[in-house]
Amino acid sequence: MGKYDKHIVTACLAFFIANISFSQSKLNQFLKPSDTLNTSRRNAVIITEASMATLTLVGLNQLWYADYPKSKFHTLNDNNQWLQMDKLGHVFSAYQLGRLGANTLHWSGVSKQDQLIYGSTIGVAFLTVVEVFDGYSEEWGFSWGDMAANVTGAGLYIGQELLWKEQRFTLKYSFHRTDYAPQNPEVLGNGFSEEFLKDYNGQTYWLSLNLHAFFKESKIPSWLNVALGYGAEGMISGSNTNDNDVVQEQNPYRQFYLSLDVDLTRIKTNSHVLRTIFDVFNVIKVPFPALEFNDKNGIKFHGIYF
């Protein structure tokens, strides 16, 4: 390569790096929350959330409920199913959707009061519509237990903001594949993507407590959390009993976990790009060693638990 060619390559490389830096700078500025109300951002948030919710509900109605017969509106008491893992799923979903709703309104400069009123309640509103769909489906029914769980999830977010103006307790999720899904794939899922959402045996819901938030003057790292987890195994159907349609017998039991965790949102950085990435991935419990407590095996140590 000649000297002239090297100059061209160097210039092109410098131009490429400069463009990347400029693009990152623009993205960083875009993701920076507005100090005052930005009406264009607020309107964009409202339109986007309304559109996504509408499309999701329409798609859910066409792709899911359309395959099952309709009925008159009715309720269903399913509080004893899945060892309440499904209820924790509702708590988690309402909490995370509410957190997302509040954060996007914060990004647009909306007042704290409106963030809590209109943002953190979006999860309850969305899940209530889904619950009404269930109420008109012969296969399911409107569950007051689900509604109570939805309100609990939103309340956990709103209560902490009112009490501490921060989230000292965070709800998180982890998952590992199990041998139960292949025994009843129609209910527990077929393949990782379905099992991730449907196999309660592999799901764990965590209440992740930030230590530094309660001991502000301590030297405890601001990002270090202690996590309490709940899971269940041995379930092939929601009834927790041996169904005639299920070949294998069920032996459901509860699991309780103690582990460490990382609150990614408390990692200090001036990059709004990284803050956004950390905020998105903070819904997942960071893998750590864990102690498991259950009635079947007593105490069990996991070197790394997902």
Coordinates of C-alpha atoms in Angstrom, one line a residue:
M1 CA 0.0 0.0 0.0
G2 CA 1.4 3.4 -1.0
K3 CA 1.7 6.5 1.1
Y4 CA -1.3 8.0 -0.7
D5 CA -3.4 5.0 -0.1
K6 CA -2.5 5.0 3.6
H7 CA -3.7 8.6 3.8
I8 CA -7.0 7.7 2.2
V9 CA -7.5 4.7 4.6
T10 CA -6.6 6.9 7.6
A11 CA -9.0 9.6 6.5
C12 CA -11.8 7.1 5.9
L13 CA -11.2 5.5 9.3
A14 CA -11.2 8.9 11.0
F15 CA -14.4 9.9 9.2
F16 CA -16.0 6.6 10.2
I17 CA -15.0 7.0 13.9
A18 CA -16.2 10.6 13.9
N19 CA -19.6 9.6 12.5
I20 CA -20.0 6.9 15.1
S21 CA -19.1 9.3 17.9
F22 CA -21.5 11.9 16.5
S23 CA -24.3 9.3 16.2
Q24 CA -23.7 8.1 19.7
S25 CA -23.7 11.7 20.9
K26 CA -27.0 12.3 19.2
L27 CA -28.5 9.1 20.6
N28 CA -27.2 10.0 24.0
Q29 CA -28.8 13.4 23.8
F30 CA -32.1 11.9 22.6
L31 CA -32.2 9.5 25.5
K32 CA -31.5 12.2 28.1
P33 CA -34.7 12.9 30.1
S34 CA -36.2 16.3 29.6
D35 CA -35.9 18.8 32.5
T36 CA -39.2 20.4 31.6
L37 CA -42.3 19.2 29.8
N38 CA -41.5 18.3 26.2
T39 CA -44.9 18.2 24.5
S40 CA -43.6 16.5 21.3
R41 CA -42.0 13.7 23.4
R42 CA -45.1 13.4 25.6
N43 CA -47.4 13.1 22.6
A44 CA -45.0 10.6 21.0
V45 CA -45.1 8.5 24.2
I46 CA -48.9 8.6 24.4
I47 CA -49.4 7.7 20.7
T48 CA -46.8 5.0 20.8
E49 CA -48.1 3.3 23.9
A50 CA -51.7 3.6 22.8
S51 CA -50.9 2.1 19.4
M52 CA -48.8 -0.7 20.8
A53 CA -51.5 -1.6 23.4
T54 CA -54.2 -1.6 20.7
L55 CA -52.3 -3.7 18.3
T56 CA -51.3 -6.1 21.0
L57 CA -54.9 -6.5 22.2
V58 CA -56.3 -6.9 18.7
G59 CA -53.6 -9.5 17.9
L60 CA -54.3 -11.3 21.1
N61 CA -58.0 -11.4 20.4
Q62 CA -57.4 -12.7 16.8
L63 CA -54.5 -15.1 17.5
W64 CA -55.6 -16.5 20.8
Y65 CA -59.2 -15.9 21.9
A66 CA -60.6 -16.5 18.4
D67 CA -59.7 -20.2 18.7
Y68 CA -61.9 -20.7 21.7
P69 CA -65.7 -20.3 22.0
K70 CA -67.2 -17.2 23.5
S71 CA -69.5 -17.1 26.5
K72 CA -71.4 -14.7 28.7
F73 CA -69.2 -12.7 31.1
H74 CA -68.2 -14.9 34.0
T75 CA -65.7 -15.0 36.8
L76 CA -63.3 -17.8 37.7
N77 CA -61.6 -18.6 41.0
D78 CA -58.1 -19.9 40.0
N79 CA -56.2 -18.8 43.1
N80 CA -55.2 -22.4 44.0
Q81 CA -53.6 -23.1 40.6
W82 CA -49.9 -23.3 39.8
L83 CA -49.0 -22.8 43.5
Q84 CA -49.7 -19.1 42.8
M85 CA -46.8 -18.8 40.3
D86 CA -49.3 -17.3 37.8
K87 CA -50.3 -14.7 40.3
L88 CA -46.7 -13.6 40.8
G89 CA -46.5 -13.3 37.1
H90 CA -49.3 -10.8 37.2
V91 CA -47.6 -8.9 40.0
F92 CA -44.3 -8.8 38.0
S93 CA -46.0 -7.7 34.8
A94 CA -48.0 -4.9 36.3
Y95 CA -44.9 -3.7 38.2
Q96 CA -42.7 -3.7 35.1
L97 CA -45.3 -2.2 32.8
G98 CA -46.0 0.5 35.3
R99 CA -42.3 1.2 35.7
L100 CA -41.9 1.5 32.0
G101 CA -44.9 3.8 31.7
A102 CA -43.5 6.1 34.4
N103 CA -40.0 6.1 33.0
T104 CA -41.1 7.1 29.5
L105 CA -43.2 9.9 30.9
H106 CA -40.2 11.0 33.0
W107 CA -38.2 11.0 29.7
S108 CA -40.7 13.4 28.2
G109 CA -40.5 15.8 31.2
V110 CA -44.0 15.0 32.7
S111 CA -44.4 15.9 36.4
K112 CA -43.8 13.2 39.0
Q113 CA -47.5 13.3 39.9
D114 CA -48.6 12.6 36.4
Q115 CA -45.9 9.9 36.0
L116 CA -47.6 8.0 38.9
I117 CA -51.2 8.7 37.8
Y118 CA -50.9 8.0 34.1
G119 CA -47.6 6.1 33.7
S120 CA -47.4 3.6 36.6
T121 CA -51.0 2.5 36.2
I122 CA -50.7 1.5 32.5
G123 CA -49.9 -2.1 33.5
V124 CA -53.1 -2.4 35.5
A125 CA -55.2 -0.8 32.7
F126 CA -53.7 -3.1 30.0
L127 CA -54.0 -6.3 32.1
T128 CA -57.6 -5.4 33.1
V129 CA -58.6 -5.4 29.4
V130 CA -56.9 -8.9 29.0
E131 CA -58.9 -10.0 32.1
V132 CA -62.1 -8.9 30.5
F133 CA -61.3 -10.9 27.4
D134 CA -60.9 -13.9 29.7
G135 CA -64.3 -13.1 31.2
Y136 CA -66.0 -13.5 27.8
S137 CA -64.1 -16.7 26.9
E138 CA -65.6 -20.1 27.8
E139 CA -62.2 -21.5 28.3
W140 CA -61.2 -19.1 31.1
G141 CA -63.0 -16.4 33.2
F142 CA -62.4 -13.0 34.8
S143 CA -60.2 -13.7 37.8
W144 CA -60.4 -11.4 40.9
G145 CA -57.2 -13.0 42.0
D146 CA -55.4 -11.9 38.9
M147 CA -56.8 -8.4 39.4
A148 CA -55.6 -8.3 43.0
A149 CA -52.1 -9.3 41.7
N150 CA -52.2 -6.6 39.1
V151 CA -53.0 -3.9 41.6
T152 CA -50.4 -5.2 44.0
G153 CA -47.7 -4.9 41.3
A154 CA -48.6 -1.3 40.4
G155 CA -49.0 -0.5 44.1
L156 CA -45.4 -1.8 44.8
Y157 CA -44.1 0.7 42.3
I158 CA -46.3 3.7 43.3
G159 CA -45.9 3.1 47.1
Q160 CA -42.1 3.2 46.9
E161 CA -42.1 6.4 44.9
L162 CA -44.4 8.0 47.3
L163 CA -42.5 6.8 50.4
W164 CA -38.9 7.0 49.3
K165 CA -38.9 8.6 45.8
E166 CA -36.9 5.6 44.6
Q167 CA -37.3 1.8 44.0
R168 CA -35.6 0.1 46.9
F169 CA -37.4 -3.2 46.2
T170 CA -37.3 -4.3 42.6
L171 CA -39.2 -7.3 41.1
K172 CA -37.0 -9.5 38.8
Y173 CA -37.4 -12.7 36.8
S174 CA -35.2 -15.6 36.0
F175 CA -35.8 -18.8 34.0
H176 CA -34.2 -22.2 33.4
R177 CA -35.5 -25.1 31.3
T178 CA -37.0 -28.1 33.0
D179 CA -38.0 -31.7 32.2
Y180 CA -41.7 -31.0 32.8
A181 CA -42.5 -29.0 29.7
P182 CA -42.1 -32.1 27.3
Q183 CA -44.6 -33.9 29.4
N184 CA -47.4 -31.4 28.6
P185 CA -46.1 -29.1 25.9
E186 CA -49.6 -27.7 25.0
V187 CA -49.8 -26.1 28.5
L188 CA -46.1 -25.6 29.4
G189 CA -44.8 -24.7 26.0
N190 CA -42.8 -26.4 23.2
G191 CA -39.4 -24.9 22.7
F192 CA -37.4 -22.3 24.7
S193 CA -39.4 -19.3 23.6
E194 CA -42.7 -20.8 24.7
E195 CA -41.4 -22.4 27.8
F196 CA -39.9 -19.1 28.9
L197 CA -43.4 -17.7 29.2
K198 CA -45.4 -20.8 30.1
D199 CA -43.4 -23.3 32.1
Y200 CA -43.9 -22.2 35.7
N201 CA -41.5 -24.9 36.8
G202 CA -38.6 -23.0 35.4
Q203 CA -39.6 -19.6 36.5
T204 CA -38.4 -17.7 39.6
Y205 CA -39.7 -14.4 40.7
W206 CA -37.4 -12.3 42.9
L207 CA -37.8 -9.4 45.3
S208 CA -34.5 -7.7 45.0
L209 CA -33.6 -5.4 47.9
N210 CA -31.0 -2.6 47.5
L211 CA -28.9 -2.5 50.7
H212 CA -27.3 0.9 50.2
A213 CA -30.7 2.5 49.9
F214 CA -31.4 1.6 53.6
F215 CA -27.8 2.4 54.7
K216 CA -27.0 5.6 52.9
E217 CA -23.8 6.3 55.0
S218 CA -22.4 2.8 54.6
K219 CA -19.7 1.7 52.2
I220 CA -21.9 -0.9 50.7
P221 CA -21.8 -0.6 46.9
S222 CA -24.8 1.3 45.7
W223 CA -25.5 -1.5 43.1
L224 CA -25.4 -4.5 45.4
N225 CA -28.7 -6.2 46.2
V226 CA -30.0 -9.1 48.3
A227 CA -32.6 -11.1 46.5
L228 CA -35.4 -13.3 47.8
G229 CA -36.8 -15.7 45.3
Y230 CA -39.9 -17.8 44.9
G231 CA -40.5 -20.7 42.5
A232 CA -42.3 -24.1 42.3
E233 CA -41.7 -27.4 40.6
G234 CA -43.4 -30.7 39.9
M235 CA -46.4 -29.1 38.1
I236 CA -47.6 -30.5 34.8
S237 CA -51.0 -28.8 34.9
G238 CA -52.5 -25.9 36.8
S239 CA -54.7 -28.0 39.1
N240 CA -51.8 -29.3 41.1
T241 CA -53.5 -32.7 41.1
N242 CA -53.1 -35.8 39.0
D243 CA -55.2 -35.3 35.8
N244 CA -56.4 -38.2 33.7
D245 CA -55.1 -36.5 30.6
V246 CA -51.6 -36.2 32.0
V247 CA -49.5 -39.3 31.8
Q248 CA -47.0 -38.4 34.5
E249 CA -48.1 -37.9 38.1
Q250 CA -47.6 -34.5 39.7
N251 CA -45.7 -33.8 42.8
P252 CA -45.8 -30.0 43.2
Y253 CA -43.7 -28.2 45.8
R254 CA -42.7 -24.6 46.6
Q255 CA -39.1 -23.3 46.5
F256 CA -37.6 -20.3 48.3
Y257 CA -34.3 -18.8 47.4
L258 CA -31.7 -16.5 48.9
S259 CA -29.1 -14.9 46.6
L260 CA -27.2 -11.7 45.7
D261 CA -28.1 -9.5 42.8
V262 CA -27.1 -6.3 41.0
D263 CA -29.3 -3.3 40.5
L264 CA -28.1 -2.2 37.1
T265 CA -29.9 1.1 37.3
R266 CA -27.6 2.2 40.2
I267 CA -24.4 1.7 38.3
K268 CA -23.0 5.2 37.9
T269 CA -22.5 6.4 34.3
N270 CA -22.9 9.6 32.4
S271 CA -24.0 7.8 29.3
H272 CA -27.8 7.9 28.8
V273 CA -27.4 5.0 26.3
L274 CA -25.9 2.8 29.0
R275 CA -28.5 3.9 31.5
T276 CA -31.3 2.9 29.0
I277 CA -29.6 -0.5 28.4
F278 CA -29.2 -1.1 32.2
D279 CA -32.8 -0.1 32.8
V280 CA -34.1 -2.5 30.2
F281 CA -32.0 -5.5 31.4
N282 CA -32.8 -4.7 35.1
V283 CA -35.9 -6.9 34.8
I284 CA -33.7 -10.0 34.8
K285 CA -32.1 -11.3 37.9
V286 CA -28.3 -11.5 37.6
P287 CA -27.1 -15.1 37.9
F288 CA -25.4 -15.6 41.3
P289 CA -24.9 -18.5 43.7
A290 CA -28.1 -19.2 45.6
L291 CA -29.5 -21.2 48.6
E292 CA -32.7 -23.0 47.9
F293 CA -35.1 -24.0 50.7
N294 CA -38.0 -26.5 50.0
D295 CA -40.0 -29.2 51.8
K296 CA -38.8 -31.9 49.4
N297 CA -35.0 -31.6 49.5
G298 CA -34.4 -29.3 52.5
I299 CA -31.6 -26.9 51.8
K300 CA -29.8 -27.0 48.4
F301 CA -26.9 -24.9 47.2
H302 CA -26.6 -23.7 43.6
G303 CA -23.2 -22.6 42.4
I304 CA -24.9 -20.4 39.8
Y305 CA -28.7 -20.1 39.6
F306 CA -30.7 -18.9 36.7

